Short mmCIF file of C-alpha atoms and ligand atoms in Angstrom, two decimals:
data_model
loop_
_atom_site.label_atom_id
_atom_site.label_comp_id
_atom_site.label_asym_id
_atom_site.label_seq_id
_atom_site.Cartn_x
_atom_site.Cartn_y
_atom_site.Cartn_z
CA MET A 1 -32.96 9.07 5.94
CA ASN A 2 -29.51 8.01 7.48
CA ILE A 3 -27.69 4.71 7.64
CA THR A 4 -28.83 3.17 10.64
CA GLU A 5 -32.66 3.53 9.56
CA LYS A 6 -31.61 1.94 6.01
CA ALA A 7 -29.79 -0.82 7.66
CA GLN A 8 -32.51 -1.08 9.77
CA GLU A 9 -35.02 -1.59 7.30
CA PHE A 10 -32.84 -3.97 5.40
CA ILE A 11 -32.49 -6.11 8.25
CA ALA A 12 -36.18 -5.97 8.72
CA GLU A 13 -36.42 -7.34 5.06
CA SER A 14 -34.15 -10.06 5.60
CA GLU A 15 -35.75 -11.69 8.65
CA ASN A 16 -39.20 -11.33 6.97
CA SER A 17 -37.86 -13.16 4.23
CA LEU A 18 -36.19 -15.72 6.28
CA ARG A 19 -40.09 -16.07 8.04
CA ASN A 20 -41.98 -16.41 5.13
CA ASP A 21 -39.36 -18.35 3.23
CA SER A 22 -38.53 -16.17 0.70
CA PHE A 23 -34.89 -15.70 1.35
CA VAL A 24 -32.62 -16.87 -1.07
CA LYS A 25 -29.37 -15.46 -0.56
CA LEU A 26 -27.71 -12.10 0.93
CA SER A 27 -24.23 -11.01 0.04
CA LEU A 28 -22.06 -8.67 1.64
CA GLY A 29 -19.69 -6.21 -0.45
CA ASN A 30 -17.51 -3.05 -0.50
CA TYR A 31 -15.35 -4.05 2.53
CA HIS A 32 -13.98 -1.80 4.39
CA GLY A 33 -12.87 -3.32 7.45
CA ALA A 34 -9.92 -4.42 9.49
CA ASP A 35 -9.06 -7.79 7.82
CA GLU A 36 -6.89 -6.58 4.79
CA SER A 37 -7.88 -9.99 3.22
CA LEU A 38 -11.90 -10.13 3.03
CA LYS A 39 -13.54 -9.06 0.45
CA ASN A 40 -17.28 -10.49 0.72
CA ILE A 41 -19.24 -12.61 2.69
CA TYR A 42 -22.13 -14.69 1.10
CA ILE A 43 -24.83 -15.63 3.58
CA LYS A 44 -27.57 -18.94 2.52
CA LYS A 45 -29.90 -20.83 4.35
CA VAL A 46 -28.81 -24.60 5.15
CA LEU A 47 -30.25 -27.53 7.54
CA ILE A 48 -28.13 -28.51 9.94
CA LYS A 49 -28.88 -31.51 12.29
CA LYS A 50 -32.44 -30.67 10.88
CA GLU A 51 -32.12 -27.22 11.88
CA PRO A 52 -32.19 -24.23 10.11
CA ARG A 53 -29.19 -22.00 10.31
CA LEU A 54 -27.43 -19.61 8.24
CA SER A 55 -24.09 -20.66 6.45
CA LEU A 56 -21.65 -17.59 5.82
CA THR A 57 -18.92 -17.70 3.36
CA TYR A 58 -15.97 -15.49 4.38
CA ARG A 59 -14.53 -14.92 1.00
CA HIS A 60 -10.88 -13.75 1.37
CA LYS A 61 -8.32 -13.08 -1.17
CA THR A 62 -7.05 -16.50 -1.50
CA ARG A 63 -9.34 -18.79 0.13
CA ASP A 64 -12.81 -19.31 1.55
CA ILE A 65 -14.19 -19.60 5.16
CA THR A 66 -17.58 -21.16 5.64
CA LYS A 67 -19.11 -20.75 9.48
CA ASN A 68 -23.07 -21.41 10.39
CA HIS A 69 -25.12 -19.45 12.65
CA THR A 70 -28.66 -18.90 13.73
CA TYR A 71 -30.89 -16.50 12.38
CA GLU A 72 -30.93 -14.24 15.48
CA GLU A 73 -27.03 -14.34 15.61
CA VAL A 74 -26.61 -13.22 11.92
CA THR A 75 -29.12 -10.62 12.46
CA GLY A 76 -26.77 -9.16 15.11
CA MET A 77 -23.77 -9.33 12.91
CA LEU A 78 -25.63 -7.61 10.03
CA ALA A 79 -26.44 -4.47 12.58
CA GLN A 80 -23.10 -4.43 13.66
CA TRP A 81 -21.27 -5.02 10.14
CA LEU A 82 -23.70 -2.76 7.61
CA GLY A 83 -22.70 0.74 7.28
CA SER A 84 -19.15 0.39 9.00
CA ASP A 85 -17.30 -2.74 7.76
CA PHE A 86 -19.58 -3.54 4.73
CA ARG A 87 -20.75 -0.54 2.52
CA VAL A 88 -23.09 -2.67 -0.22
CA ALA A 89 -25.47 -5.39 0.91
CA THR A 90 -27.75 -7.62 -1.70
CA LEU A 91 -30.89 -9.55 -0.42
CA GLN A 92 -31.91 -11.96 -3.30
CA MET A 93 -35.56 -12.97 -2.80
CA THR A 94 -37.87 -14.94 -4.67
CA ASP A 95 -39.58 -12.22 -6.22
CA SER A 96 -37.59 -9.15 -5.36
CA ASP A 97 -33.73 -8.19 -5.15
CA VAL A 98 -33.12 -5.20 -2.18
CA LEU A 99 -30.22 -3.22 -2.57
CA LEU A 100 -28.72 -1.45 0.17
CA GLU A 101 -25.69 1.14 -0.31
CA MET A 102 -24.23 3.28 2.22
CA HIS A 103 -21.84 6.20 1.50
CA PRO A 104 -19.04 7.87 3.43
CA SER A 105 -20.85 10.82 3.61
CA GLY A 106 -23.70 9.19 6.02
CA LYS A 107 -26.45 8.77 3.38
CA ALA A 108 -27.80 5.16 2.37
CA THR A 109 -29.89 4.19 -0.50
CA LEU A 110 -32.25 1.29 -0.38
CA LYS A 111 -33.80 0.10 -3.42
CA LYS A 112 -36.25 -2.84 -4.30
CA LYS A 113 -36.67 -4.06 -7.72
CA ALA A 114 -39.25 -7.21 -8.77
CA VAL A 115 -37.30 -10.24 -10.29
CA ALA A 116 -38.65 -13.08 -12.44
CA ASN A 117 -39.89 -15.88 -10.05
CA ARG A 118 -36.74 -17.47 -8.37
CA ASP A 119 -36.61 -20.93 -6.32
CA THR A 120 -36.03 -21.20 -2.96
CA PRO A 121 -32.64 -23.23 -2.84
CA SER A 122 -32.56 -26.71 -1.57
CA LEU A 123 -31.45 -26.35 2.39
CA SER A 124 -29.73 -30.11 2.16
CA HIS A 125 -26.24 -29.50 3.64
CA ASP A 126 -24.69 -31.87 0.92
CA LYS A 127 -20.98 -31.61 1.38
CA ASN A 128 -20.25 -33.43 -1.73
CA LYS A 129 -22.65 -30.35 -3.63
CA ASN A 130 -20.10 -27.63 -1.75
CA ARG A 131 -17.03 -29.54 -3.02
CA LEU A 132 -15.13 -28.48 -6.13
CA ILE A 133 -13.85 -31.96 -6.28
CA SER A 134 -16.89 -34.26 -6.16
CA SER A 135 -16.46 -37.80 -4.79
CA ASN A 136 -18.86 -39.37 -7.29
CA GLY A 137 -17.99 -41.01 -10.32
CA LYS A 138 -14.22 -39.99 -10.14
CA GLY A 139 -12.18 -42.91 -11.32
CA TYR A 140 -9.27 -41.68 -10.57
CA LEU A 141 -10.18 -41.07 -6.62
CA PHE A 142 -11.14 -44.90 -6.69
CA ASP A 143 -7.72 -45.67 -8.42
CA LEU A 144 -5.99 -43.33 -5.64
CA LYS A 145 -7.71 -44.98 -2.83
CA ILE A 146 -9.72 -42.48 -1.89
CA THR A 147 -13.13 -43.49 -2.23
CA ASP A 148 -14.83 -47.21 -2.96
CA GLN A 149 -16.25 -47.71 -6.35
CA GLN A 150 -19.59 -45.78 -5.11
CA GLY A 151 -17.83 -42.75 -4.84
CA ASN A 152 -18.00 -43.23 -0.87
CA VAL A 153 -14.71 -41.47 0.87
CA PHE A 154 -12.75 -44.32 2.91
CA HIS A 155 -12.39 -43.37 6.68
CA ASN A 156 -8.75 -43.40 6.36
CA ALA A 157 -8.77 -41.03 3.11
CA GLN A 158 -11.04 -38.02 4.92
CA ASP A 159 -8.54 -36.00 5.52
CA LYS A 160 -6.42 -36.57 1.95
CA TYR A 161 -9.71 -35.52 0.35
CA ARG A 162 -10.58 -32.62 2.56
CA GLN A 163 -6.99 -31.69 1.83
CA ILE A 164 -7.43 -32.02 -1.76
CA ASN A 165 -10.59 -30.01 -2.04
CA HIS A 166 -9.03 -27.43 0.29
CA TYR A 167 -6.31 -27.17 -2.46
CA ILE A 168 -8.51 -26.69 -5.34
CA ASP A 169 -10.44 -24.04 -3.29
CA ILE A 170 -7.29 -22.01 -2.86
CA LEU A 171 -6.00 -22.17 -6.46
CA SER A 172 -9.59 -21.58 -7.72
CA SER A 173 -9.18 -18.24 -6.38
CA LEU A 174 -5.64 -17.73 -7.70
CA ILE A 175 -6.87 -19.09 -11.02
CA ARG A 176 -9.79 -16.56 -11.01
CA GLU A 177 -6.92 -13.66 -10.89
CA ILE A 178 -4.93 -14.59 -13.93
CA ASN A 179 -7.80 -15.63 -16.07
CA PRO A 180 -5.82 -18.12 -18.01
CA GLY A 181 -6.84 -18.87 -21.64
CA ASN A 182 -8.74 -22.20 -22.85
CA ALA A 183 -5.29 -23.86 -23.25
CA VAL A 184 -4.02 -23.37 -19.89
CA ARG A 185 -0.76 -25.44 -19.44
CA VAL A 186 0.26 -26.58 -16.00
CA ALA A 187 3.29 -28.26 -14.72
CA ASP A 188 3.29 -29.53 -11.25
CA MET A 189 6.77 -29.97 -10.38
CA GLY A 190 7.59 -33.29 -7.99
CA SER A 191 4.06 -34.57 -8.39
CA GLY A 192 4.50 -37.55 -6.24
CA LYS A 193 1.19 -40.10 -6.23
CA GLY A 194 -0.56 -37.25 -8.05
CA TYR A 195 -3.42 -36.62 -5.79
CA LEU A 196 -3.36 -32.86 -6.62
CA THR A 197 -2.50 -32.95 -9.95
CA PHE A 198 -5.49 -35.00 -10.90
CA ALA A 199 -7.74 -33.03 -9.21
CA LEU A 200 -6.38 -30.03 -10.29
CA TYR A 201 -7.07 -31.41 -14.07
CA ASP A 202 -10.29 -32.64 -13.19
CA TYR A 203 -10.98 -28.84 -11.99
CA LEU A 204 -9.85 -27.40 -14.96
CA LYS A 205 -11.38 -29.68 -17.69
CA ASN A 206 -14.82 -30.50 -15.92
CA VAL A 207 -15.46 -27.40 -13.58
CA LEU A 208 -14.11 -24.44 -15.49
CA LYS A 209 -14.54 -26.63 -18.97
CA LEU A 210 -11.05 -25.69 -20.24
CA ALA A 211 -8.64 -27.91 -22.51
CA PRO A 212 -5.89 -28.02 -20.16
CA GLU A 213 -2.82 -29.66 -20.65
CA VAL A 214 -1.13 -30.71 -17.23
CA THR A 215 2.08 -32.33 -16.94
CA GLY A 216 3.14 -33.80 -13.72
CA ILE A 217 7.24 -33.99 -13.13
CA GLU A 218 8.43 -36.60 -10.91
CA PHE A 219 11.69 -38.76 -10.49
CA ARG A 220 10.30 -42.18 -9.13
CA GLU A 221 9.82 -44.22 -12.42
CA ASP A 222 7.15 -46.16 -10.17
CA LEU A 223 5.00 -43.15 -9.22
CA VAL A 224 5.08 -41.96 -13.15
CA THR A 225 3.72 -45.16 -14.19
CA LEU A 226 1.13 -45.50 -11.59
CA CYS A 227 -0.41 -42.12 -12.33
CA ASN A 228 -0.06 -42.45 -16.46
CA ARG A 229 -2.20 -45.79 -15.92
CA ILE A 230 -4.75 -43.54 -13.70
CA ALA A 231 -4.81 -40.86 -16.15
CA GLN A 232 -5.48 -43.24 -19.09
CA ASN A 233 -8.20 -45.23 -16.75
CA ALA A 234 -9.69 -41.94 -16.36
CA GLY A 235 -9.83 -40.31 -19.80
CA PHE A 236 -7.98 -37.56 -18.84
CA GLY A 237 -6.02 -36.89 -22.53
CA GLY A 238 -4.57 -33.72 -21.22
CA LEU A 239 -2.90 -34.98 -18.29
CA SER A 240 0.68 -36.84 -18.19
CA PHE A 241 3.48 -37.53 -15.99
CA ARG A 242 7.02 -37.65 -16.78
CA GLU A 243 9.96 -38.94 -15.34
CA GLY A 244 12.76 -36.38 -14.87
CA THR A 245 14.14 -33.95 -12.63
CA ILE A 246 12.72 -30.29 -11.94
CA ASP A 247 15.59 -28.77 -13.39
CA GLN A 248 15.77 -30.87 -16.57
CA PHE A 249 12.19 -30.22 -17.45
CA ASP A 250 11.55 -27.20 -20.34
CA ALA A 251 9.07 -25.54 -19.07
CA ALA A 252 8.67 -23.13 -21.77
CA GLY A 253 4.86 -21.72 -22.59
CA THR A 254 3.92 -23.06 -18.99
CA ASN A 255 1.27 -20.78 -17.34
CA ILE A 256 0.78 -22.36 -14.04
CA LEU A 257 3.58 -23.71 -12.10
CA ILE A 258 3.37 -25.73 -9.05
CA ALA A 259 5.48 -27.50 -6.60
CA LEU A 260 4.18 -28.65 -3.50
CA HIS A 261 6.65 -30.22 -1.21
CA ALA A 262 9.49 -30.71 -3.40
CA CYS A 263 12.41 -31.02 -1.13
CA ASP A 264 15.00 -28.52 -0.36
CA THR A 265 16.50 -26.54 -3.51
CA ALA A 266 13.88 -28.57 -5.80
CA THR A 267 11.53 -25.70 -4.94
CA ASP A 268 14.18 -23.30 -5.84
CA ASP A 269 14.39 -25.05 -9.29
CA ALA A 270 10.66 -25.28 -9.28
CA ILE A 271 10.49 -21.26 -9.04
CA PHE A 272 13.40 -20.91 -11.67
CA LYS A 273 11.26 -22.58 -14.17
CA GLY A 274 8.44 -20.43 -13.56
CA ILE A 275 10.41 -17.25 -13.46
CA GLN A 276 12.31 -18.56 -16.96
CA ALA A 277 8.84 -19.61 -18.61
CA GLU A 278 7.30 -16.32 -17.41
CA SER A 279 4.53 -18.04 -15.85
CA ASP A 280 1.42 -16.01 -14.70
CA LEU A 281 0.97 -17.84 -11.61
CA ILE A 282 3.70 -19.61 -9.32
CA VAL A 283 2.20 -21.82 -6.56
CA VAL A 284 5.07 -23.49 -4.19
CA ALA A 285 4.53 -25.17 -1.08
CA PRO A 286 8.30 -25.57 0.58
CA CYS A 287 9.80 -28.73 2.23
CA CYS A 288 12.84 -28.72 3.98
CA HIS A 289 15.46 -25.88 4.11
CA LYS A 290 18.63 -27.19 4.70
CA GLN A 291 20.76 -25.09 2.04
CA ILE A 292 19.88 -21.99 3.91
CA ARG A 293 20.22 -23.50 7.18
CA ARG A 294 23.54 -24.86 7.07
CA GLN A 295 24.96 -21.70 5.95
CA ILE A 296 23.27 -19.69 9.05
CA GLU A 297 25.14 -22.59 10.83
CA LYS A 298 28.15 -22.45 9.60
CA HIS A 299 28.65 -18.51 9.75
CA LYS A 300 27.16 -18.40 13.20
CA THR A 301 26.99 -14.71 12.62
CA GLU A 302 26.09 -12.69 15.86
CA ASN A 303 23.05 -10.39 15.37
CA ASP A 304 19.92 -8.98 17.26
CA VAL A 305 18.33 -12.82 16.71
CA SER A 306 21.34 -14.89 17.93
CA PHE A 307 19.87 -15.25 21.76
CA LEU A 308 17.28 -17.11 19.63
CA THR A 309 18.88 -18.70 16.91
CA ARG A 310 21.36 -20.75 19.51
CA HIS A 311 17.95 -23.04 20.08
CA GLY A 312 18.00 -25.56 17.39
CA ILE A 313 14.41 -25.26 16.94
CA PHE A 314 14.21 -21.78 16.38
CA LEU A 315 17.41 -21.57 14.10
CA GLU A 316 15.04 -24.50 11.76
CA ARG A 317 11.92 -21.83 11.80
CA GLN A 318 14.54 -19.14 11.22
CA ALA A 319 16.18 -20.80 8.19
CA GLU A 320 12.70 -21.65 6.85
CA MET A 321 11.50 -17.81 7.01
CA VAL A 322 14.71 -16.57 5.59
CA THR A 323 14.87 -19.23 2.95
CA ASP A 324 11.20 -18.25 1.47
CA GLY A 325 11.28 -14.92 2.44
CA ILE A 326 14.15 -14.30 -0.20
CA ARG A 327 12.24 -16.72 -2.12
CA ALA A 328 9.72 -14.21 -2.37
CA LEU A 329 11.92 -11.24 -2.55
CA VAL A 330 13.33 -13.00 -5.82
CA LEU A 331 10.28 -13.21 -7.13
CA GLU A 332 9.44 -9.71 -6.63
CA TYR A 333 12.74 -8.93 -8.34
CA PHE A 334 11.24 -10.58 -11.53
CA GLY A 335 8.04 -8.49 -11.01
CA TYR A 336 5.63 -11.03 -9.58
CA LYS A 337 3.21 -10.07 -6.75
CA THR A 338 3.71 -12.09 -3.91
CA LYS A 339 1.67 -13.83 -1.27
CA VAL A 340 2.81 -15.83 1.65
CA PHE A 341 0.10 -17.77 3.61
CA GLU A 342 -0.84 -20.91 5.43
CA PHE A 343 -2.68 -23.38 3.43
CA ILE A 344 -3.57 -26.26 5.72
CA SER A 345 -3.77 -26.98 9.29
CA ASP A 346 -0.36 -27.44 10.90
CA ALA A 347 -2.30 -30.44 12.17
CA HIS A 348 -1.58 -31.70 9.15
CA THR A 349 1.85 -31.25 8.38
CA PRO A 350 4.40 -28.41 9.41
CA LYS A 351 5.00 -27.86 5.96
CA ASN A 352 1.89 -25.83 5.10
CA VAL A 353 3.19 -22.39 4.16
CA LEU A 354 2.33 -21.36 0.75
CA ILE A 355 4.29 -18.99 -1.60
CA VAL A 356 2.31 -17.38 -4.20
CA GLY A 357 3.89 -15.09 -7.01
CA THR A 358 1.41 -13.62 -9.44
CA LYS A 359 3.07 -12.17 -12.71
CA GLY A 360 3.13 -8.22 -12.59
CA LYS A 361 5.03 -5.45 -13.77
CA ARG A 362 9.02 -4.92 -12.78
CA THR A 363 10.69 -1.49 -12.69
CA GLU A 364 14.29 -0.54 -12.31
CA LYS A 365 13.20 0.87 -8.98
CA SER A 366 11.62 -2.36 -7.69
CA GLN A 367 14.18 -4.71 -8.70
CA ALA A 368 16.88 -2.86 -6.94
CA ALA A 369 14.91 -2.33 -3.50
CA ALA A 370 14.39 -6.16 -3.80
CA LEU A 371 18.03 -6.70 -4.75
CA GLU A 372 18.90 -4.67 -1.49
CA LYS A 373 16.88 -6.45 0.95
CA ILE A 374 18.32 -9.87 -0.33
CA ARG A 375 21.70 -8.21 0.14
CA GLU A 376 20.79 -6.79 3.53
CA ALA A 377 19.21 -10.20 4.58
CA LYS A 378 22.28 -12.50 3.45
CA ARG A 379 24.79 -9.82 5.24
CA PHE A 380 22.59 -9.99 8.40
CA PHE A 381 22.15 -14.04 8.76
CA GLY A 382 25.66 -14.58 7.42
CA ILE A 383 24.49 -16.11 4.02
CA GLU A 384 26.78 -16.65 1.31
CA TYR A 385 24.24 -17.39 -1.55
CA HIS A 386 20.41 -18.74 -1.65
CA HIS A 387 20.04 -21.35 -4.44
CA LEU A 388 17.35 -19.24 -6.40
CA GLU A 389 19.69 -16.19 -6.30
CA ARG A 390 22.24 -18.39 -7.95
CA LEU A 391 20.29 -20.07 -10.66
CA THR A 392 18.55 -16.62 -11.42
CA GLY A 393 22.34 -15.32 -11.77
CA ILE A 394 21.11 -11.87 -10.01
C1 LIG B 401 6.76 -34.93 -0.48
S1 LIG B 401 6.22 -35.35 -1.89
C2 LIG B 401 5.08 -34.62 -2.51
C3 LIG B 401 4.10 -34.87 -3.79
C4 LIG B 401 2.77 -34.09 -4.31
N1 LIG B 401 3.81 -32.92 -4.63
C5 LIG B 401 2.05 -33.74 -2.96
O1 LIG B 401 2.23 -32.44 -2.41
O2 LIG B 401 1.59 -34.66 -2.86
C6 LIG B 401 7.58 -34.82 -3.26
C7 LIG B 401 7.75 -35.51 -4.36
O3 LIG B 401 8.80 -34.89 -5.24
C8 LIG B 401 9.84 -35.68 -5.80
N2 LIG B 401 11.02 -34.93 -6.25
C9 LIG B 401 11.56 -34.07 -5.37
N3 LIG B 401 12.79 -33.51 -5.84
C10 LIG B 401 12.58 -33.81 -7.23
C11 LIG B 401 12.84 -33.51 -8.31
N4 LIG B 401 14.27 -32.37 -8.27
N5 LIG B 401 12.77 -33.46 -9.41
C12 LIG B 401 11.63 -34.38 -9.38
N6 LIG B 401 11.13 -34.53 -8.60
C13 LIG B 401 11.23 -34.61 -7.38
C14 LIG B 401 10.00 -36.63 -5.03
O4 LIG B 401 10.16 -37.94 -5.38
C15 LIG B 401 8.50 -37.07 -4.46
O5 LIG B 401 7.59 -37.87 -4.89
#
């Protein structure tokens, strides 16, 4: 039978299982579509305002996006996707599994196998259940004024709580990629009030069941004292905060290095610490980009984009892109695979770019190529030096 017939059979099985309440879950994989970052889609039943819906989790390389649809809408989507975008689909039901595999040759196979009785999943769309960091029983969220003592998120802290979960969502995919050992060591440079440091420790310790050692580095003594007290209250033995500057921290042995919104060149100091420590994962969200902006302004080099940079706002944006672009190149020089993407909506903050470096191998060729690109960029934009370049001595 060809793909279309098998796909129709698969869709009919899915519709049946939704009707007779034997549907448990549907997964789509082996993606060959146009979206480079999409990997899988997972579909489950939910109740929204007491109406049955299907919740689709689009699993991308670095984040998950969830959208809800009616049964009919999803049936239409499956008809479009099966055989073109996705080549494998699995339907899990209470008493059997159906596996559809579609081959580039145009052939398809559909296998059904019985399984031991499964329960139908609960349909409650309890947000807390879907969150990696639930708000219940978390003393640190109470101490940080995110929740009340009963675990209810304060109205004015909803955004912060969502942001914390979104951040953990992103990190969870990245951590899956590097597969750290049990005794994972994390440094959070410029940890501030520690919202994200606490949540990451909680996730590593209580969700992944690792034995993490997480250190927040912060030069404000009041914040360090506050965070250490909250960590102690929470019984988070592996989490501590140290007063000091990023450039003075001894990061040796750090597996995961994080710096979120550390000002200007403090982000470079943090990346350098990660490179020195040969961390498996370096994650930074840069803040302001003054060092490179000053140099672009000072030299006023005429180039193809001068018509843009004569406007202050575009100069600002360009300084941001050039600074972060060169940061990614320096990471690549040291063998890191890099990704740069927006991690929160710009409704929360315009400083929403995340640079991620995952340790890989460096070769003479890749180093020479990265170096050449850095030199070109500096020449083009009239930059004498990039702070990270100086730190690393390349
Ligand atoms: C904008 S806050 C971000 C806090 C936290 N990372 C977050 O995203 O919620 C930046 C923090 O980094 C600290 N900081 C900036 N530069 C630093 C440096 N060179 N060494 C240590 N701490 C630094 C500041 O005191 C501030 O608390």
